[in-house]
Phi, psi and omega in degrees: 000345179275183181233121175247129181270148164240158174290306169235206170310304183297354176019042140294322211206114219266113202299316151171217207218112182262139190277180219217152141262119156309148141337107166285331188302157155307121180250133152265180185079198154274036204269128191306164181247130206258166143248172163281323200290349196261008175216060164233185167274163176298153140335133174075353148228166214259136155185157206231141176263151174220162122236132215256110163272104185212149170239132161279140165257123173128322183290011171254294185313335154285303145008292179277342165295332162265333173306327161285357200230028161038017175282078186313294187305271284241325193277342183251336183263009162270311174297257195010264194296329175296336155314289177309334189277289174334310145317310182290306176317319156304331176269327171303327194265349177256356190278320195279320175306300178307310177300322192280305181255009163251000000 
């Protein structure tokens, strides 16, 4: 169920491991208890990891501008939309990444 990184190419000597969970809910039938780890390759074939890092900039410095002016509502719809932007942006970049380089 993990994901094992290796340092390198030669994927001797192991860089580190993300653990992996199965799906806890109750399934009927035969339906799988999924993992992350189940959609990557087995040990002993090559497959590659990526990750999407993305920020609103500016938006802790309003946060805090309002956190001086005791403006709670002004202070939860700014973490919002900077959530919100940051999500979408991210499904944008993984959606282009797919279409595009893969």
């Amino acid at each position: 169920d993990d994901i094992i990184v290796w340092e390198d190419d030669t994927r001797t000597k192991e860089a580190t491991r993300f653990l992996g969970l199965r799906q806890q809910v109750q399934k009927e039938g035969d339906a799988p208890y999924l993992s992350i780890g189940d959609f990557v390759a087995p040990v002993g074939h090559a497959d590659y990891l990526g990750q999407i890092v993305n920020a609103c900039f500016g938006c802790q410095a309003l946060v805090d501008k309002y956190k001086a002016a005791n403006d709670d509502y002004a202070i939860i719809m700014v973490e919002a939309l900077a959530d919100r932007l940051a999500e979408g942006y991210a499904e944008v970049l993984h959606r282009d990444i797919r279409r595009d380089f893969w």
